[in-house]
XYZ file of C-alpha atoms in Angstrom:
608
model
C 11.716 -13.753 6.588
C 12.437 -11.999 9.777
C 11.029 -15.310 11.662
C 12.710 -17.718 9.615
C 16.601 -15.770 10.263
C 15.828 -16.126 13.546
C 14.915 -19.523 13.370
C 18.066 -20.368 11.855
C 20.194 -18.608 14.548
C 18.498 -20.473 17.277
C 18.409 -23.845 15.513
C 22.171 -23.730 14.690
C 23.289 -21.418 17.556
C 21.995 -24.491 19.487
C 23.302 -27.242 17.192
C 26.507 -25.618 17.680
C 26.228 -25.597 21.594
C 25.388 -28.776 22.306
C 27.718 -30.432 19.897
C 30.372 -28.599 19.053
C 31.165 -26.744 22.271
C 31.803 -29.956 24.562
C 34.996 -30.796 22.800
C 36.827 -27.997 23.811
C 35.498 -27.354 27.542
C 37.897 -28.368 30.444
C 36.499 -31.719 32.297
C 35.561 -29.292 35.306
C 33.487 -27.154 33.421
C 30.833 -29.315 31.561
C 28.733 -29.679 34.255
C 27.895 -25.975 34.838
C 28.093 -25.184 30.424
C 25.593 -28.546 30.692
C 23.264 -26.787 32.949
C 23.060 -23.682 31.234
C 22.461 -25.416 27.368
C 19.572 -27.481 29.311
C 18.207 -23.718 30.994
C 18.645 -22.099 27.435
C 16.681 -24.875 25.753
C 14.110 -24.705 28.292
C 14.303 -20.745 27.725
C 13.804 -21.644 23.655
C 11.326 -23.740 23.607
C 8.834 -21.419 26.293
C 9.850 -18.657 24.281
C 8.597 -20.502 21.114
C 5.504 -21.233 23.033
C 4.508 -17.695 23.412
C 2.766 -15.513 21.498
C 3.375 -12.063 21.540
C 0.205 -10.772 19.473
C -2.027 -12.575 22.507
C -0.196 -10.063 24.792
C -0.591 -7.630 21.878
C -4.385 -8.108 22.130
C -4.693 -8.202 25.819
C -3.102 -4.765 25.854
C -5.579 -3.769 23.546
C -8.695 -4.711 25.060
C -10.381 -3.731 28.233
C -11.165 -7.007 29.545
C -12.793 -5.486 32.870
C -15.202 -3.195 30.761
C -16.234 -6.199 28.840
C -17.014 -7.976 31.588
C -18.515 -5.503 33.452
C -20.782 -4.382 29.810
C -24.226 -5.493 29.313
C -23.814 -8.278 26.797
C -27.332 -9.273 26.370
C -28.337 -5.669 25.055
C -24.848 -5.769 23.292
C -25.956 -8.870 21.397
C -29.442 -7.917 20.144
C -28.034 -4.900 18.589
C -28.543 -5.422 14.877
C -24.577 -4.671 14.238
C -23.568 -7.593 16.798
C -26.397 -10.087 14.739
C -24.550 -9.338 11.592
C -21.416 -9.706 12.777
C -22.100 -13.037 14.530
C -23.701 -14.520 12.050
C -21.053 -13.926 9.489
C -18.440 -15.360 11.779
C -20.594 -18.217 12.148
C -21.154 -18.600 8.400
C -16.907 -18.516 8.117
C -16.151 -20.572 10.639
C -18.486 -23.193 9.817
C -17.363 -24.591 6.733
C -14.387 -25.085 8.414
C -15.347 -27.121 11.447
C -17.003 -29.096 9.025
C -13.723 -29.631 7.273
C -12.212 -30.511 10.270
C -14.825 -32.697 11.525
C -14.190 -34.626 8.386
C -10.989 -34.861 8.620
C -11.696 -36.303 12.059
C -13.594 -38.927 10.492
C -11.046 -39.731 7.656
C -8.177 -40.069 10.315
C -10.249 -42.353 12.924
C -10.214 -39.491 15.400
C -13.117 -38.149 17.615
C -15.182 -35.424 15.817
C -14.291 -32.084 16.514
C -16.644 -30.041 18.453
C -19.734 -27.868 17.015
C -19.956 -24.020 16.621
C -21.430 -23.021 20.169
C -24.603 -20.623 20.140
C -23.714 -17.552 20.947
C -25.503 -15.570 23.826
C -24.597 -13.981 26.837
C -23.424 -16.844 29.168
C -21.065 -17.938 26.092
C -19.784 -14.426 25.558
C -18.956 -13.963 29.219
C -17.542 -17.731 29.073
C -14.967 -16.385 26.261
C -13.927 -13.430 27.732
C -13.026 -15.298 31.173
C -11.508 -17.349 28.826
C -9.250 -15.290 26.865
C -8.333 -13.423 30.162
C -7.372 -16.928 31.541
C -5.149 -17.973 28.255
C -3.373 -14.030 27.999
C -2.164 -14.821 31.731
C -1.044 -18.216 31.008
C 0.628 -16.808 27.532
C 2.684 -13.647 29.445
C 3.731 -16.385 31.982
C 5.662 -18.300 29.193
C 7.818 -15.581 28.078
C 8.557 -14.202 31.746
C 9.711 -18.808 32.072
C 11.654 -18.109 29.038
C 12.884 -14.830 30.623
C 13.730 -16.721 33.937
C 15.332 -19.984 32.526
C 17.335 -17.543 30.036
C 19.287 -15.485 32.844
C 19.615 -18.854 35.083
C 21.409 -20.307 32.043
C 23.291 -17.228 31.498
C 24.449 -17.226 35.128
C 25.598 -21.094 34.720
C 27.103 -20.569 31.868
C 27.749 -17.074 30.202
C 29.951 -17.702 27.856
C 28.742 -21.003 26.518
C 28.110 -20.001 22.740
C 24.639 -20.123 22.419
C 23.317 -19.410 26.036
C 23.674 -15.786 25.464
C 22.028 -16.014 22.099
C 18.881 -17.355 23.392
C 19.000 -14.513 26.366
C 19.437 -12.063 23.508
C 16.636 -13.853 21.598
C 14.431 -13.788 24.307
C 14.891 -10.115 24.812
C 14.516 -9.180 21.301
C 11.493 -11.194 21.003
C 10.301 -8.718 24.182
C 11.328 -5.787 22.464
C 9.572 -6.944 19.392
C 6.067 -7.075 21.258
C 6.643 -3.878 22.818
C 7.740 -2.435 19.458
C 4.174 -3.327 18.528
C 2.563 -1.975 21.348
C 4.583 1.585 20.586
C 3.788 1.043 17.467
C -0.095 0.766 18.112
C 0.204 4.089 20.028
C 1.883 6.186 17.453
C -0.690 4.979 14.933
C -3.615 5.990 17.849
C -2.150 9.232 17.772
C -1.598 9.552 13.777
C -5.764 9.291 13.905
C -5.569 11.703 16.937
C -4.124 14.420 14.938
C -6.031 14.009 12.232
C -9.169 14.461 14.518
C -7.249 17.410 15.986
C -6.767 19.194 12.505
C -9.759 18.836 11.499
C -11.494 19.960 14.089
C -8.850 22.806 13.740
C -10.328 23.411 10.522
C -14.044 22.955 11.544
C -13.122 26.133 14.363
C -11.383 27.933 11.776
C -14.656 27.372 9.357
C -17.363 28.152 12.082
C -15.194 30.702 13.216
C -15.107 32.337 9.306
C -19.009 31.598 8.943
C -19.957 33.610 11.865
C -17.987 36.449 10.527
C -19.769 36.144 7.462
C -23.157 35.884 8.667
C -22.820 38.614 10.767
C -22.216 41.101 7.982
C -24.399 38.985 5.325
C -25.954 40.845 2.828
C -26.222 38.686 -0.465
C -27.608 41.271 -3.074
C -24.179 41.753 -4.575
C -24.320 38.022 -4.862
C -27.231 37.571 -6.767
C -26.537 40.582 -8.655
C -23.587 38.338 -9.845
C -25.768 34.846 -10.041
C -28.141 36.887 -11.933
C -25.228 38.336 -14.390
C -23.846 34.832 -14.728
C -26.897 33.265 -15.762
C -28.047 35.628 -18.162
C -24.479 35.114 -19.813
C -24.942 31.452 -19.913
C -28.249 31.581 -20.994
C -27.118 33.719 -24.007
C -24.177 31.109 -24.915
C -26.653 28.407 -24.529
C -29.140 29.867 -26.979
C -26.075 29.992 -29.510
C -25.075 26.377 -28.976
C -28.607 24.904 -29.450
C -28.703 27.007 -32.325
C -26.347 25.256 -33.722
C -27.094 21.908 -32.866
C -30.067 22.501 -34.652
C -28.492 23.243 -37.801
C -26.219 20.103 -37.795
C -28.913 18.212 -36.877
C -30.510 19.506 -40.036
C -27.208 18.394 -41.990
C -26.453 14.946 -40.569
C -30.751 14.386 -41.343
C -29.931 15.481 -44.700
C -26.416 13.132 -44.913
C -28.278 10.000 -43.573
C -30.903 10.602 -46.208
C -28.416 11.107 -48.886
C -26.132 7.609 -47.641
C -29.214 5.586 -47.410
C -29.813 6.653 -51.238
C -26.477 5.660 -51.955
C -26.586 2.438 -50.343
C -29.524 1.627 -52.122
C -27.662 2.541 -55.273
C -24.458 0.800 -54.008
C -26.166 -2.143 -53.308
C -28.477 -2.465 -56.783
C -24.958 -1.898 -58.412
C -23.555 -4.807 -56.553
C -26.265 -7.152 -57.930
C -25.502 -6.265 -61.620
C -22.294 -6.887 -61.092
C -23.073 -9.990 -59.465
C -25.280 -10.797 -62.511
C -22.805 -9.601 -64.991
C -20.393 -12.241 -63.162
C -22.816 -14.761 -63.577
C -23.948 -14.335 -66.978
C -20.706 -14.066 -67.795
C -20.042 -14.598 -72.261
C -19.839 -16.317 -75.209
C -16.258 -18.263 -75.369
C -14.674 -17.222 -78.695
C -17.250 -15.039 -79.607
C -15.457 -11.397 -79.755
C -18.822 -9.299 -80.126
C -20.137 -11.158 -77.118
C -17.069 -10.605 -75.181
C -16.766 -7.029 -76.295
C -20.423 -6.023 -75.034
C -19.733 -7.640 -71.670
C -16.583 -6.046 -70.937
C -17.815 -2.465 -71.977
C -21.001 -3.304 -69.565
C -18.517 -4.676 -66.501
C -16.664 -1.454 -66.825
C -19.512 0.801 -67.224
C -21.324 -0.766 -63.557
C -17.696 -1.680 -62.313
C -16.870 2.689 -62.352
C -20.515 3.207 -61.171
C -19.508 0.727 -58.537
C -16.685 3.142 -57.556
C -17.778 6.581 -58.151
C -20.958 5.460 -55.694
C -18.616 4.233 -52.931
C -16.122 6.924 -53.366
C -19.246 9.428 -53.264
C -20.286 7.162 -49.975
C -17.133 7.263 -48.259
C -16.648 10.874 -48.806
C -20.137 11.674 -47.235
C -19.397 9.178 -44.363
C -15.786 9.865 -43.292
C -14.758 13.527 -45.127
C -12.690 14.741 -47.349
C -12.468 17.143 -50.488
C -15.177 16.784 -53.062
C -12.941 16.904 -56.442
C -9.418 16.938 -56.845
C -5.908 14.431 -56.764
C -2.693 13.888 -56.765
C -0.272 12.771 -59.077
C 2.233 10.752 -57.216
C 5.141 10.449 -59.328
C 5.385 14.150 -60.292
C 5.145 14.259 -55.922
C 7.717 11.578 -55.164
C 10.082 14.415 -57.560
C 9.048 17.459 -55.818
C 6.806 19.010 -59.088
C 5.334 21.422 -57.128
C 2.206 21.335 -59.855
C 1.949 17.653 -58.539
C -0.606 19.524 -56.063
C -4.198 19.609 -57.875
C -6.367 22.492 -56.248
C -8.983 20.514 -53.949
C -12.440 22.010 -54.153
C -13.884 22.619 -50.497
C -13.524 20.134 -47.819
C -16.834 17.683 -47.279
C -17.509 16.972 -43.194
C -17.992 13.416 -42.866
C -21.079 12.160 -41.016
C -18.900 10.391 -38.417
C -17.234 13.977 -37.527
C -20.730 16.067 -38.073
C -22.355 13.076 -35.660
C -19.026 13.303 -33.060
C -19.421 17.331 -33.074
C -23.281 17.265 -32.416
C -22.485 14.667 -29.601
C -20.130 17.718 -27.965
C -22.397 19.894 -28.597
C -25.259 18.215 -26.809
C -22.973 17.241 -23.865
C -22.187 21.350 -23.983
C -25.912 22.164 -23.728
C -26.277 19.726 -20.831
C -23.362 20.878 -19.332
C -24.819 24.794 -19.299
C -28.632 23.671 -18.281
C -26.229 21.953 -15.097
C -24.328 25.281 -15.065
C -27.503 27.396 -14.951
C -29.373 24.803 -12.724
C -26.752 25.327 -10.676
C -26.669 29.133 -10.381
C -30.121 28.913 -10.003
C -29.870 27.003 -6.612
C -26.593 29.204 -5.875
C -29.293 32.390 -6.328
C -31.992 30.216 -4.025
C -29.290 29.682 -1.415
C -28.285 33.056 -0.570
C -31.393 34.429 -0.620
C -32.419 31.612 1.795
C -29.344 32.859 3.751
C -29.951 36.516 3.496
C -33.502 35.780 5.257
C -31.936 33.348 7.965
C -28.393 35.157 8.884
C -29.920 35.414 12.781
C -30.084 31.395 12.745
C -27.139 31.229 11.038
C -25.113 33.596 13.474
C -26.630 31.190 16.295
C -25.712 28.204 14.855
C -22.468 28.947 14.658
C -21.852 30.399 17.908
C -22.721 27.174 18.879
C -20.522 25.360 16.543
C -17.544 27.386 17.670
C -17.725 26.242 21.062
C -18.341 22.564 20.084
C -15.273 23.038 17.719
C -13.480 24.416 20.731
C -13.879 21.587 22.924
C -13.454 18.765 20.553
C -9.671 20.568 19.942
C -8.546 20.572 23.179
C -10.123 17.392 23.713
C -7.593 16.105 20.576
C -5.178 18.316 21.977
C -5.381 16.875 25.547
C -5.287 13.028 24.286
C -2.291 13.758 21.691
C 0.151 15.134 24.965
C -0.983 11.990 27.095
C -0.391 9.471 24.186
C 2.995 11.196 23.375
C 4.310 10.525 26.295
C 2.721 7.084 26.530
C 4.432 6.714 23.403
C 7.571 7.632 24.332
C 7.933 5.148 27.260
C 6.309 2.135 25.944
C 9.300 2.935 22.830
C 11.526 3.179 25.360
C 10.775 0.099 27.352
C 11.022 -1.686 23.599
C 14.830 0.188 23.420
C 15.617 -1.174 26.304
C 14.894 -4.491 25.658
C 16.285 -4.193 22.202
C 19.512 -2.883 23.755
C 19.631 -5.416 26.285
C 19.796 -8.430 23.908
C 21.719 -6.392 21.998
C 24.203 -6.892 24.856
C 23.504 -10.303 25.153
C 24.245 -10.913 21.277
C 27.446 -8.778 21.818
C 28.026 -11.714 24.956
C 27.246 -14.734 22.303
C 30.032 -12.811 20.107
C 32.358 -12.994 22.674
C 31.190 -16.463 23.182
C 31.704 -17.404 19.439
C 35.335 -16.152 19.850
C 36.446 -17.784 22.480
C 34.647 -20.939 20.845
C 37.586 -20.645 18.325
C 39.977 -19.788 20.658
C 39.690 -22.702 22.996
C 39.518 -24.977 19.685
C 42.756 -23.510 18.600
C 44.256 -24.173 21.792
C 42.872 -27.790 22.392
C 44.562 -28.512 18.612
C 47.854 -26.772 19.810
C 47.658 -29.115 23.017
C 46.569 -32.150 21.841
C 46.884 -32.283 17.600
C 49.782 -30.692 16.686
C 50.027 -32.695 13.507
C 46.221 -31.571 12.623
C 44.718 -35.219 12.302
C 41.633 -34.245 14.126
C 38.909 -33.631 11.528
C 36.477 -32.375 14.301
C 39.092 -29.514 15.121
C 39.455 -28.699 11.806
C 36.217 -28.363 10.829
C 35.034 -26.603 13.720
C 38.446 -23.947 12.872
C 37.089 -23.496 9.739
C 33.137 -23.092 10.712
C 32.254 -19.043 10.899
C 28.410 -19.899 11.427
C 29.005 -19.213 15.249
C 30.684 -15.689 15.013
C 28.324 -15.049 11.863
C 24.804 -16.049 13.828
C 26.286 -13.717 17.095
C 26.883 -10.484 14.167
C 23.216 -11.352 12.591
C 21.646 -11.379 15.763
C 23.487 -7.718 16.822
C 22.584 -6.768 13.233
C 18.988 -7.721 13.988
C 19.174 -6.212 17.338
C 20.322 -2.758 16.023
C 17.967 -2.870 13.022
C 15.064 -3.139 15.980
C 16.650 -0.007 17.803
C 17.020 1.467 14.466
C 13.639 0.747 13.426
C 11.835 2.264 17.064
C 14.016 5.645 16.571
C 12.767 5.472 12.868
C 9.136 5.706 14.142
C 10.039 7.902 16.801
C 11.198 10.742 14.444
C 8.216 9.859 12.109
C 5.731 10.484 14.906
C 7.431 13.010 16.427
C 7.836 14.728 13.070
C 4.006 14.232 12.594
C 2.928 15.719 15.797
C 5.116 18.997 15.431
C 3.864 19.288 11.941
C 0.040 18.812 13.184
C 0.587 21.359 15.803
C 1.937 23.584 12.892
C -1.109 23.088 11.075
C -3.063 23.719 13.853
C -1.668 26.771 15.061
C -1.644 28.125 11.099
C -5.295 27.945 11.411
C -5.548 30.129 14.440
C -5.815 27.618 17.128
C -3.358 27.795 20.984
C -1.390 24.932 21.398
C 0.594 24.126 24.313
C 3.507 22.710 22.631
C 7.022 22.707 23.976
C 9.501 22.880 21.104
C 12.975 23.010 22.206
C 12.009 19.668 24.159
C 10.449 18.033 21.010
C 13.808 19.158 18.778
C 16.040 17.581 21.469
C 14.218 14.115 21.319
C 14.046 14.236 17.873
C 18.132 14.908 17.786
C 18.994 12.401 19.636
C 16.484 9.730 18.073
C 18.004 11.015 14.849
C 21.707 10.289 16.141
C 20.776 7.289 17.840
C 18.945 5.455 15.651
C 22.084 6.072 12.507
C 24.480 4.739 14.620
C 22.295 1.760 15.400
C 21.552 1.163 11.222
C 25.122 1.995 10.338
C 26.114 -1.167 12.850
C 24.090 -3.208 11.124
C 24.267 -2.114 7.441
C 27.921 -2.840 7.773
C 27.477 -6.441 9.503
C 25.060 -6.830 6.735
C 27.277 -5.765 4.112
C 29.815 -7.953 5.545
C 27.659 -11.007 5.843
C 26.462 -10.562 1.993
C 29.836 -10.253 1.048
C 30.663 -13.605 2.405
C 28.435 -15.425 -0.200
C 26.355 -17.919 0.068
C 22.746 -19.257 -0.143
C 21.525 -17.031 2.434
C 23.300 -13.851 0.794
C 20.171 -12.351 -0.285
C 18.521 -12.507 3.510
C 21.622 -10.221 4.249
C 21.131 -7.637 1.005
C 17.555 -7.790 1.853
C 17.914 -6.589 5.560
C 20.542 -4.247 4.445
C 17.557 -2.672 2.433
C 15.577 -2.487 4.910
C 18.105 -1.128 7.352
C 19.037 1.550 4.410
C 15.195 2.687 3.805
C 14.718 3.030 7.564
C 17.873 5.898 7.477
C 16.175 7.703 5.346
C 12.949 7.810 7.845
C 15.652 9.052 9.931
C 17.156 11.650 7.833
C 14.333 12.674 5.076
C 16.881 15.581 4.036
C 19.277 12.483 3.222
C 16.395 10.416 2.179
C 16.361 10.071 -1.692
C 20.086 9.012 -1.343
C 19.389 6.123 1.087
C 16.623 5.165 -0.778
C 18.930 4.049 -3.604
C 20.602 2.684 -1.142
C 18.026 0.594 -0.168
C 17.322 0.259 -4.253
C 20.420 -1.278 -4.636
C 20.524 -3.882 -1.643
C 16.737 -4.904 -2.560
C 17.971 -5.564 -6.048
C 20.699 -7.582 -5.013
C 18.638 -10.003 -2.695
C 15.507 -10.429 -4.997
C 18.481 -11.251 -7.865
C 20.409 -14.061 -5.258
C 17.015 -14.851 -3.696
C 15.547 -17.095 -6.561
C 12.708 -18.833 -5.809
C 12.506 -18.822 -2.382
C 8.842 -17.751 -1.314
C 10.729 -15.711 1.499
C 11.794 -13.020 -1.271
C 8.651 -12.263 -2.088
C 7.670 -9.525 -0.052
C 11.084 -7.797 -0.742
C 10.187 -7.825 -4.339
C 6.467 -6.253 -3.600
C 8.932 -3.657 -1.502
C 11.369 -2.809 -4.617
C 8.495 -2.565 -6.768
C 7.084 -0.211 -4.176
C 10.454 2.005 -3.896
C 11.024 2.116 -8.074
C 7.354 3.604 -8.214
């Protein structure tokens, strides 16, 4: 969504310039505002040329070490022949789907996957160096052509807006590149606490197997096990016995099912036999027989659903006297019959019981093994770690040692990113003034030269706001950015104090300088509010103004609102309503635009 808002401020901011803003310059001053829309354009379309993730990349990889790396032995590693080939296997379908399409379109087949060895490795990473230069080139054009169109023409609406643009779109990058180093040093710390922990651990071991003695131990194994043995003997016990019983039950249902079953097929013969129309002796004989196997019928499946499922063996209720509250309603039961279903669920426990105990005593049995295998090798124990301890040692301050230097690399590539940010900022602030003064001249050209108000142009462009709107987006964008680098300032600052916390609660030294780390973390804190109130109140403004892009506003207001309470987790659970709120709002006005999606997957995420 974030690409397509700034799409829309470009498109129109331009629109708008090249149009609109003619009509109301003095003669004198075209040619200069002319030169500056053609520089900005220039500026807009290099700066749409480049990518900042190819610069993203470049940062990321050590082009000279891959040159200089053996890629022959690199390749016949059985990791790189994997990889390859499942690259190849991706990629291929779709050259062949573009090949075709070739074909279908009269065009000349693309090319084939290449075979990958050495000479084409090195070819690619030449290469990619070659296309990163060319792609960092285009934005420092776009830089260029920017400021020489904002020193033609400065307060031509729309030449400071692709100036600001251009330096957002900077800040953006380097917001990534901060970004990458704050989440090198999240990993950092957690290789720093837990090699915290493994000191702490080695350092506890060698304590321990320095003054081993494990006969109290397996004093208490041995204790253990006997107790578990004894409780195991009792459960099998009485597995056994409802074993016994649910042998005995299946014995007694299959007889009944027999029964059950030969019952059915007198019935069944009864039915068909059937009697002798008008012949009352006939009749008579066959309905005392039907009733005679019809109860047999019932007493056998009552007696087979009472040995199945449970219940009480005699006894019932009379329901009327109940529904009245007779208390002798209540016939006396005689004793309660365990179904075979329950007896068969209960010897199922019981067997997972036994198993679990055998695991239990298996398990104190190689408990007992273990520290007498211990007792007899405490001197290798004691020397291995000794030796642990000092690895531990080193790979802390090793952690240690890489967390300070990426800190402070963190720090200035967030601060180049602020400054960028806060320079196009500035510039936004200059297409504001731009936007104003846009009006201003409009409303004097009317008063000039229409002071009856026939001229439709003039009135239409009085009653556009989509110039001074665009220039409050774009600061509202711009602050959100500053915002959002002071947001992930205080969370990685926040996450390195509490690390070194951590650390230190385990016993480790850490050269960490506090009052320093509270003072950045102030003034990111201050900073970074100020910068997210700006813009939740342009966006609150901008959503209040209506509209079909309403919901783009509400949904950056979200955003803007959940990044506060980054900012201020003491304040956090009230922002995040906030945020709640403004999210609800857009994915409500958004409809079905596929843009909304992800702000519904991020409501969904909050209301968890």
């Amino acid at each position: 969504m974030r690409g397509f808002l700034i799409g829309l401020i470009l498109g129109v901011g331009l629109l708008v310039a090249a149009v609109i803003v003619p009509q109301v310059l003095r003669p004198g001053a075209e040619v200069d505002a002319d030169r500056a829309r053609e520089d900005a354009e220039l500026a807009r379309r290099q700066l749409h040329q480049w990518n900042p993730g190819i610069d993203l990349l470049d940062a990321r990889a050590d082009l000279t070490a891959l040159k200089e790396a053996d890629t022959g032995a690199l390749l016949g590693t059985e990791g790189a022949r994997a990889a390859i080939e499942s690259l190849q296997s991706n990629f291929s379908g779709q050259v062949s789907a573009a090949r075709s399409i070739d074909r279908n379109s009269n065009l000349d087949a693309s090319g084939q996957l290449q075979q990958v060895d050495p000479t084409s490795v090195s070819q690619a990473i030449e290469g990619f160096e070659r296309f990163a230069r060319e792609n960092a080139d285009k934005w420092a054009a776009a830089k260029a052509n920017a400021s020489k169109a904002g020193s033609a023409g400065g307060s031509v609406f729309g030449v400071p807006m692709i100036g600001g643009m251009t330096e957002l779109a900077k800040a953006r990058q380097l917001y990534g590149l901060a970004t990458r180093v704050r989440t090198e040093m999240r990993a950092i710390q957690t290789q720093a606490v837990a090699a915290a922990n493994r000191l702490a651990r080695s350092r506890a071991e060698l304590v321990h197997y320095r003054g081993l003695d494990p006969s109290e131990t397996l004093a208490t194994l041995k204790q253990d096990r006997e107790r578990m043995e004894a409780e195991l003997g009792e459960v099998r016990a009485e597995a056994e016995r409802l074993r016994q019983t649910i042998g005995e039950r299946d014995a007694e249902l299959s007889q009944l099912l027999s029964q059950i079953t030969s019952t059915r097929d007198q019935l069944l013969s009864l039915q068909s036999t059937g009697f002798q129309p008008g012949n009352e002796s006939s009749f008579s004989g066959y309905r005392s027989q039907y009733r005679s196997v019809s109860e047999r019928m019932r007493d056998l499946q009552k007696r087979e659903h009472l040995l199945r499922w449970g219940g009480f063996e005699q006894g019932e209720l009379d329901w009327d006297a109940l529904l009245i509250q007779d208390a002798e309603a209540v016939v006396e039961f005689d004793g309660p019959v365990i179904g075979h279903e329950e007896l068969t669920r209960r010897l199922a426990l019981l067997e997972d019981k036994i198993e679990r105990y055998e695991s239990g005593i298996g398990t104190l049995n190689e408990q007992a093994d273990m520290a007498t295998a211990i007792g007899a090798s405490a001197r290798r124990r004691v020397e291995t770690y000794t030796a642990a301890v000092e690895q531990d040692t080193e790979a802390l301050s090793s952690a240690l040692a890489q967390l300070a230097s990426l800190a402070g690399e963190a720090i200035e590539q967030e601060d180049a990113a602020l400054s960028a940010a806060q320079a196009a900022l500035s510039q936004f602030q200059r297409s504001s003034s731009a936007a104003g003064k846009l009006v201003s001249d409009a409303r004097k050209t009317q008063n000039e030269f229409d002071p009856q108000r026939l001229n439709e142009r003039l009135k239409k462009q009085l009653a556009d706001q989509r110039p001074e709107e665009m220039a409050t987006t774009a600061q509202a964008e711009a602050n959100t950015l500053i915002g959002r680098l002071y947001a992930e300032r205080v969370r990685g600052l926040m996450g390195y104090r509490d690390s070194v916390a951590v650390i230190r609660q385990l016993g480790a030294t850490v050269a960490f300088d506090e009052a320093a780390h509270e003072e950045l973390l102030t003034a990111a804190r201050t900073e970074g509010s100020n910068s997210l109130t700006a813009a939740i109140e342009a966006y609150t403004g901008l959503a209040e103004g209506g509209g079909a892009t309403a919901w783009i506003f509400n949904a950056a207001k979200g955003s803007a609102e959940y990044l506060r309470g980054m900012l201020n987790p003491s304040e956090a659970a009230a922002y995040r309503a906030n945020a709640q709120a403004a999210l609800q709002a857009a994915v409500d006005q958004a409809g079905q635009s596929p843009y909304g999606r992800a702000y519904v997957l991020f409501l969904e995420q909050l209301n968890r």
